[in-house]
């Protein structure tokens, strides 16, 4: 592995993001939008005061930099220069060209020209990694994030092979998954665990051993599935998601615990060559009457929804419905 450390102005970074030369959606990185209303203005304030900022790390492939650490910083810079948020009203003035400038409470467009230029010309360091193996990339990710409060789901990617991570990344971007996963869930990377649970169902749903969605059991499944991805089952799953996407033209509210079951149900319909129209009719009624469906809700309420008994109950409910198609 080799690397080059370059400095780029904020203006150049924003242009490169807009043109696709810097990509903020690497499969190992948390999605944008993790920072709150305090963290974003603090970054811009720090840049205005010439405080040192941690470098960004990226993988260089051809002319593209895929960011593996620093997505929140770069997306914040882009958003501020595009006038998408204002700075905190409590910020102290900064010094630009020996003059005191007020920045508190201001969007970028409301700053005077000198202050705008000073911010646009501020620089960040970006490490460009080349010739690195997938193992190198994952080890870098693990070490860079060693002190950060990442969720179990966000850390789970370190256990996955490149093939599995790419598959999960692809499935989370399927149009139907986008329709049923909320923006908040996506920002927390819960969509990746939803996809992992779907894969568990397609792989283990017909087995005699109960399936649990507890954290340790998802981890154990990943360790197994890394070397046991079945291309035929994946194609069937993609077809199932395509059918669901066609059936629901707009976003649809489905509880997180039920999204894997909904996808698994259609997977079973496709795999068993059953009538997809019948499943869609049944599913739409299921969604409409969800809040009063006591037979199903007994497996969805309470703190143990990831337990084997709860998952088994939801799974049986969908299995029984599919058998009647």
Short mmCIF file of C-alpha atoms in Angstrom, two decimals:
data_model
loop_
_atom_site.label_atom_id
_atom_site.label_comp_id
_atom_site.label_asym_id
_atom_site.label_seq_id
_atom_site.Cartn_x
_atom_site.Cartn_y
_atom_site.Cartn_z
CA UNK A 1 0.00 0.00 0.00
CA UNK A 2 1.14 3.54 -0.68
CA UNK A 3 -0.32 6.96 0.00
CA UNK A 4 -0.01 10.64 -0.84
CA UNK A 5 -1.16 13.44 1.43
CA UNK A 6 -2.49 16.48 -0.42
CA UNK A 7 -4.06 19.71 0.75
CA UNK A 8 -7.19 20.93 -1.01
CA UNK A 9 -9.07 24.17 -0.61
CA UNK A 10 -12.68 23.94 0.49
CA UNK A 11 -13.74 25.43 -2.83
CA UNK A 12 -11.84 22.72 -4.73
CA UNK A 13 -13.30 19.99 -2.50
CA UNK A 14 -16.86 21.16 -3.12
CA UNK A 15 -16.27 21.26 -6.88
CA UNK A 16 -14.77 17.76 -6.82
CA UNK A 17 -17.77 16.42 -4.89
CA UNK A 18 -20.17 18.02 -7.37
CA UNK A 19 -18.30 16.49 -10.32
CA UNK A 20 -18.05 13.04 -8.75
CA UNK A 21 -14.30 13.17 -8.30
CA UNK A 22 -14.76 12.85 -4.53
CA UNK A 23 -17.33 10.21 -3.52
CA UNK A 24 -18.92 10.27 -0.06
CA UNK A 25 -20.76 6.93 -0.23
CA UNK A 26 -18.08 4.28 0.26
CA UNK A 27 -19.52 1.03 1.61
CA UNK A 28 -17.37 1.22 4.76
CA UNK A 29 -18.35 4.76 5.72
CA UNK A 30 -21.25 5.99 7.77
CA UNK A 31 -23.74 7.95 5.72
CA UNK A 32 -23.91 11.72 5.69
CA UNK A 33 -26.00 13.54 8.27
CA UNK A 34 -24.50 12.06 11.45
CA UNK A 35 -23.44 15.44 12.85
CA UNK A 36 -25.80 17.68 14.81
CA UNK A 37 -26.43 21.44 14.80
CA UNK A 38 -23.47 22.06 17.08
CA UNK A 39 -20.86 19.94 15.31
CA UNK A 40 -21.45 21.41 11.84
CA UNK A 41 -21.00 25.10 12.76
CA UNK A 42 -18.03 24.17 14.98
CA UNK A 43 -16.18 22.75 11.99
CA UNK A 44 -16.69 25.91 9.92
CA UNK A 45 -15.73 28.05 12.92
CA UNK A 46 -12.56 26.01 13.42
CA UNK A 47 -11.63 26.42 9.77
CA UNK A 48 -12.25 30.17 10.02
CA UNK A 49 -9.87 30.37 12.97
CA UNK A 50 -7.19 28.22 11.29
CA UNK A 51 -7.53 25.49 13.91
CA UNK A 52 -5.99 22.18 12.77
CA UNK A 53 -8.56 19.65 11.47
CA UNK A 54 -8.07 15.91 11.34
CA UNK A 55 -7.15 14.69 7.85
CA UNK A 56 -9.53 12.81 5.58
CA UNK A 57 -8.65 9.35 4.25
CA UNK A 58 -9.68 8.13 0.81
CA UNK A 59 -9.10 5.31 -1.65
CA UNK A 60 -7.85 6.54 -5.02
CA UNK A 61 -9.13 4.64 -8.05
CA UNK A 62 -8.37 6.25 -11.43
CA UNK A 63 -9.43 9.87 -10.94
CA UNK A 64 -11.88 9.20 -8.12
CA UNK A 65 -11.37 9.49 -4.38
CA UNK A 66 -13.73 7.34 -2.28
CA UNK A 67 -13.74 8.66 1.28
CA UNK A 68 -13.38 6.04 4.05
CA UNK A 69 -12.93 8.52 6.89
CA UNK A 70 -14.09 12.15 6.81
CA UNK A 71 -17.51 12.00 5.16
CA UNK A 72 -19.09 14.16 7.87
CA UNK A 73 -16.40 16.83 7.52
CA UNK A 74 -16.53 17.02 3.74
CA UNK A 75 -20.34 16.94 3.53
CA UNK A 76 -20.51 19.71 6.14
CA UNK A 77 -18.13 21.86 4.09
CA UNK A 78 -20.18 21.23 0.94
CA UNK A 79 -23.46 22.01 2.69
CA UNK A 80 -22.22 25.25 4.24
CA UNK A 81 -20.79 26.59 1.00
CA UNK A 82 -24.12 25.69 -0.63
CA UNK A 83 -26.00 27.76 1.99
CA UNK A 84 -27.74 24.78 3.59
CA UNK A 85 -27.28 25.83 7.22
CA UNK A 86 -26.36 28.86 9.32
CA UNK A 87 -23.62 29.14 11.92
CA UNK A 88 -24.40 29.22 15.62
CA UNK A 89 -25.59 32.57 16.96
CA UNK A 90 -23.14 32.33 19.86
CA UNK A 91 -19.91 32.21 17.82
CA UNK A 92 -17.27 34.85 18.55
CA UNK A 93 -16.05 37.10 15.70
CA UNK A 94 -13.05 35.92 13.65
CA UNK A 95 -10.10 37.82 12.26
CA UNK A 96 -9.76 38.04 8.47
CA UNK A 97 -6.95 40.12 6.96
CA UNK A 98 -6.42 41.80 10.34
CA UNK A 99 -10.10 42.81 10.51
CA UNK A 100 -12.70 41.53 12.95
CA UNK A 101 -15.60 39.84 11.18
CA UNK A 102 -18.93 38.76 12.63
CA UNK A 103 -19.98 35.28 11.53
CA UNK A 104 -22.51 34.29 14.21
CA UNK A 105 -25.87 33.14 12.88
CA UNK A 106 -24.90 33.63 9.24
CA UNK A 107 -25.24 31.41 6.22
CA UNK A 108 -22.35 31.47 3.77
CA UNK A 109 -24.10 33.87 1.38
CA UNK A 110 -24.57 36.40 4.21
CA UNK A 111 -20.86 36.64 4.98
CA UNK A 112 -18.90 39.52 3.48
CA UNK A 113 -16.78 38.74 0.44
CA UNK A 114 -13.47 38.69 2.30
CA UNK A 115 -14.75 36.17 4.84
CA UNK A 116 -16.26 34.03 2.08
CA UNK A 117 -12.93 33.97 0.26
CA UNK A 118 -11.05 33.12 3.46
CA UNK A 119 -13.35 30.14 4.09
CA UNK A 120 -13.28 28.95 0.47
CA UNK A 121 -9.46 29.11 0.50
CA UNK A 122 -9.13 27.22 3.80
CA UNK A 123 -7.51 23.85 3.27
CA UNK A 124 -8.01 20.30 4.46
CA UNK A 125 -5.58 17.40 4.22
CA UNK A 126 -6.71 14.38 2.24
CA UNK A 127 -4.74 11.13 2.28
CA UNK A 128 -5.02 9.30 -1.03
CA UNK A 129 -4.41 5.56 -0.54
CA UNK A 130 -3.27 3.52 -3.55
CA UNK A 131 -2.33 -0.09 -4.12
CA UNK A 132 -4.12 -1.22 -0.97
CA UNK A 133 -5.80 -4.56 -0.50
CA UNK A 134 -9.31 -4.96 0.88
CA UNK A 135 -7.71 -6.13 4.13
CA UNK A 136 -5.68 -2.92 4.28
CA UNK A 137 -8.80 -0.82 3.77
CA UNK A 138 -10.75 -2.60 6.51
CA UNK A 139 -7.83 -2.42 8.92
CA UNK A 140 -7.53 1.32 8.24
CA UNK A 141 -11.26 1.76 8.83
CA UNK A 142 -11.10 -0.19 12.10
CA UNK A 143 -8.16 1.78 13.44
CA UNK A 144 -9.47 5.18 12.35
CA UNK A 145 -12.77 4.46 14.10
CA UNK A 146 -11.32 2.77 17.18
CA UNK A 147 -12.24 5.69 19.44
CA UNK A 148 -15.61 6.54 17.88
CA UNK A 149 -18.98 5.50 19.20
CA UNK A 150 -20.05 3.37 16.26
CA UNK A 151 -23.07 1.09 16.56
CA UNK A 152 -22.81 -2.69 16.37
CA UNK A 153 -24.27 -2.49 12.87
CA UNK A 154 -21.68 0.06 11.75
CA UNK A 155 -18.82 -2.02 13.18
CA UNK A 156 -20.24 -5.20 11.64
CA UNK A 157 -18.86 -4.30 8.23
CA UNK A 158 -15.34 -5.05 9.48
CA UNK A 159 -16.37 -8.74 9.78
CA UNK A 160 -17.62 -8.90 6.19
CA UNK A 161 -15.72 -9.86 3.07
CA UNK A 162 -15.57 -7.33 0.27
CA UNK A 163 -18.06 -9.43 -1.69
CA UNK A 164 -20.60 -9.42 1.13
CA UNK A 165 -20.13 -5.72 1.91
CA UNK A 166 -20.64 -4.89 -1.76
CA UNK A 167 -23.78 -7.03 -1.88
CA UNK A 168 -25.26 -5.38 1.22
CA UNK A 169 -24.33 -1.91 -0.06
CA UNK A 170 -26.06 -2.70 -3.36
CA UNK A 171 -29.22 -4.03 -1.72
CA UNK A 172 -29.55 -1.05 0.64
CA UNK A 173 -29.66 1.12 -2.47
CA UNK A 174 -32.44 -0.90 -4.11
CA UNK A 175 -35.45 1.38 -4.82
CA UNK A 176 -37.81 -0.70 -2.68
CA UNK A 177 -35.49 -0.66 0.33
CA UNK A 178 -35.28 3.12 -0.12
CA UNK A 179 -39.09 3.27 -0.04
CA UNK A 180 -39.48 1.45 3.28
CA UNK A 181 -36.42 2.69 5.19
CA UNK A 182 -36.70 6.16 6.74
CA UNK A 183 -33.98 8.80 6.41
CA UNK A 184 -33.26 8.48 10.14
CA UNK A 185 -32.85 4.71 9.88
CA UNK A 186 -30.59 5.11 6.87
CA UNK A 187 -28.35 7.66 8.61
CA UNK A 188 -27.87 5.19 11.46
CA UNK A 189 -27.03 2.43 8.93
CA UNK A 190 -30.01 0.41 10.17
CA UNK A 191 -30.79 -0.34 6.52
CA UNK A 192 -27.68 -2.53 6.42
CA UNK A 193 -28.88 -4.61 9.36
CA UNK A 194 -32.31 -4.87 7.73
CA UNK A 195 -30.64 -6.30 4.62
CA UNK A 196 -28.54 -8.65 6.75
CA UNK A 197 -31.74 -9.94 8.36
CA UNK A 198 -33.32 -10.42 4.92
CA UNK A 199 -30.30 -12.47 3.87
CA UNK A 200 -30.57 -14.52 7.05
CA UNK A 201 -34.19 -15.33 6.23
CA UNK A 202 -33.48 -16.31 2.62
CA UNK A 203 -30.62 -18.52 3.75
CA UNK A 204 -31.99 -19.98 6.99
CA UNK A 205 -35.75 -19.47 6.78
CA UNK A 206 -36.55 -23.08 6.00
CA UNK A 207 -34.10 -24.54 8.50
CA UNK A 208 -35.15 -26.35 11.65
CA UNK A 209 -33.04 -24.12 13.93
CA UNK A 210 -34.86 -20.94 15.09
CA UNK A 211 -33.48 -17.67 13.71
CA UNK A 212 -32.54 -14.90 16.12
CA UNK A 213 -31.79 -11.31 15.13
CA UNK A 214 -29.80 -10.61 18.27
CA UNK A 215 -26.48 -8.89 17.64
CA UNK A 216 -24.30 -11.94 18.34
CA UNK A 217 -26.40 -14.09 16.01
CA UNK A 218 -26.19 -11.59 13.15
CA UNK A 219 -22.40 -11.55 13.67
CA UNK A 220 -22.31 -15.35 13.60
CA UNK A 221 -24.35 -15.38 10.40
CA UNK A 222 -21.92 -12.96 8.73
CA UNK A 223 -19.00 -15.22 9.64
CA UNK A 224 -20.84 -18.13 8.00
CA UNK A 225 -22.26 -16.25 5.04
CA UNK A 226 -18.95 -14.67 4.00
CA UNK A 227 -18.05 -17.96 2.32
CA UNK A 228 -21.54 -19.20 1.50
CA UNK A 229 -23.23 -16.55 -0.65
CA UNK A 230 -25.61 -18.29 -3.04
CA UNK A 231 -25.83 -16.35 -6.36
CA UNK A 232 -29.11 -18.03 -7.32
CA UNK A 233 -30.78 -16.98 -4.08
CA UNK A 234 -29.47 -13.44 -4.50
CA UNK A 235 -30.97 -13.22 -7.99
CA UNK A 236 -34.29 -14.48 -6.63
CA UNK A 237 -34.14 -11.88 -3.86
CA UNK A 238 -33.42 -9.08 -6.35
CA UNK A 239 -36.39 -10.20 -8.45
CA UNK A 240 -38.54 -10.15 -5.31
CA UNK A 241 -37.44 -6.61 -4.48
CA UNK A 242 -38.15 -5.54 -8.07
CA UNK A 243 -41.70 -6.90 -7.79
CA UNK A 244 -42.27 -5.09 -4.50
CA UNK A 245 -40.90 -1.88 -5.99
CA UNK A 246 -43.38 -2.11 -8.89
CA UNK A 247 -46.26 -2.73 -6.48
CA UNK A 248 -45.56 0.33 -4.32
CA UNK A 249 -45.07 3.48 -6.38
CA UNK A 250 -44.45 5.71 -3.36
CA UNK A 251 -42.81 5.36 0.04
CA UNK A 252 -44.69 2.95 2.27
CA UNK A 253 -44.69 2.79 6.06
CA UNK A 254 -43.64 -0.65 7.24
CA UNK A 255 -42.28 -1.19 10.74
CA UNK A 256 -38.57 -2.00 10.82
CA UNK A 257 -39.19 -5.41 12.40
CA UNK A 258 -41.48 -6.36 9.50
CA UNK A 259 -39.42 -5.14 6.52
CA UNK A 260 -37.32 -8.36 6.40
CA UNK A 261 -40.50 -10.46 6.59
CA UNK A 262 -42.19 -8.53 3.77
CA UNK A 263 -39.17 -9.06 1.52
CA UNK A 264 -38.80 -12.69 2.55
CA UNK A 265 -42.47 -13.32 1.77
CA UNK A 266 -42.07 -12.11 -1.81
CA UNK A 267 -38.82 -14.07 -2.06
CA UNK A 268 -40.74 -17.24 -1.13
CA UNK A 269 -43.45 -16.42 -3.68
CA UNK A 270 -40.88 -15.99 -6.47
CA UNK A 271 -38.88 -19.04 -5.39
CA UNK A 272 -42.01 -21.18 -5.23
CA UNK A 273 -43.36 -19.84 -8.53
CA UNK A 274 -46.52 -18.63 -6.84
CA UNK A 275 -48.83 -15.78 -7.83
CA UNK A 276 -47.11 -12.46 -7.08
CA UNK A 277 -50.37 -10.52 -7.57
CA UNK A 278 -52.02 -12.51 -4.78
CA UNK A 279 -49.13 -11.76 -2.45
CA UNK A 280 -49.26 -8.05 -3.24
CA UNK A 281 -53.02 -7.98 -2.57
CA UNK A 282 -52.48 -9.78 0.74
CA UNK A 283 -49.51 -7.55 1.63
CA UNK A 284 -51.36 -4.29 1.00
CA UNK A 285 -54.13 -5.45 3.31
CA UNK A 286 -51.49 -6.47 5.86
CA UNK A 287 -50.03 -2.95 5.77
CA UNK A 288 -53.43 -1.26 5.97
CA UNK A 289 -54.60 -3.33 8.96
CA UNK A 290 -51.24 -3.59 10.72
CA UNK A 291 -52.21 -1.61 13.85
CA UNK A 292 -55.16 -3.90 14.62
CA UNK A 293 -53.54 -7.21 13.68
CA UNK A 294 -53.23 -8.70 17.16
CA UNK A 295 -52.32 -12.14 15.82
CA UNK A 296 -49.18 -10.69 14.26
CA UNK A 297 -48.45 -7.86 16.70
CA UNK A 298 -47.90 -10.28 19.59
CA UNK A 299 -44.55 -11.02 17.91
CA UNK A 300 -43.61 -7.37 17.40
CA UNK A 301 -44.15 -5.63 20.72
CA UNK A 302 -41.91 -5.51 23.74
CA UNK A 303 -38.16 -5.40 24.17
CA UNK A 304 -37.39 -8.85 22.81
CA UNK A 305 -38.41 -8.53 19.17
CA UNK A 306 -35.01 -9.83 18.04
CA UNK A 307 -35.32 -13.05 20.03
CA UNK A 308 -35.71 -16.40 18.30
CA UNK A 309 -39.29 -16.85 19.56
CA UNK A 310 -40.40 -13.45 18.27
CA UNK A 311 -38.68 -13.89 14.89
CA UNK A 312 -40.15 -17.40 14.61
CA UNK A 313 -43.65 -16.02 15.20
CA UNK A 314 -43.35 -13.34 12.52
CA UNK A 315 -41.73 -15.78 10.12
CA UNK A 316 -44.47 -18.39 10.59
CA UNK A 317 -47.14 -15.75 9.99
CA UNK A 318 -45.64 -14.91 6.58
CA UNK A 319 -44.85 -18.54 5.73
CA UNK A 320 -48.48 -19.49 6.39
CA UNK A 321 -49.72 -16.64 4.22
CA UNK A 322 -47.45 -17.62 1.32
CA UNK A 323 -48.55 -21.26 1.50
CA UNK A 324 -52.11 -20.12 0.78
CA UNK A 325 -51.10 -18.24 -2.41
#
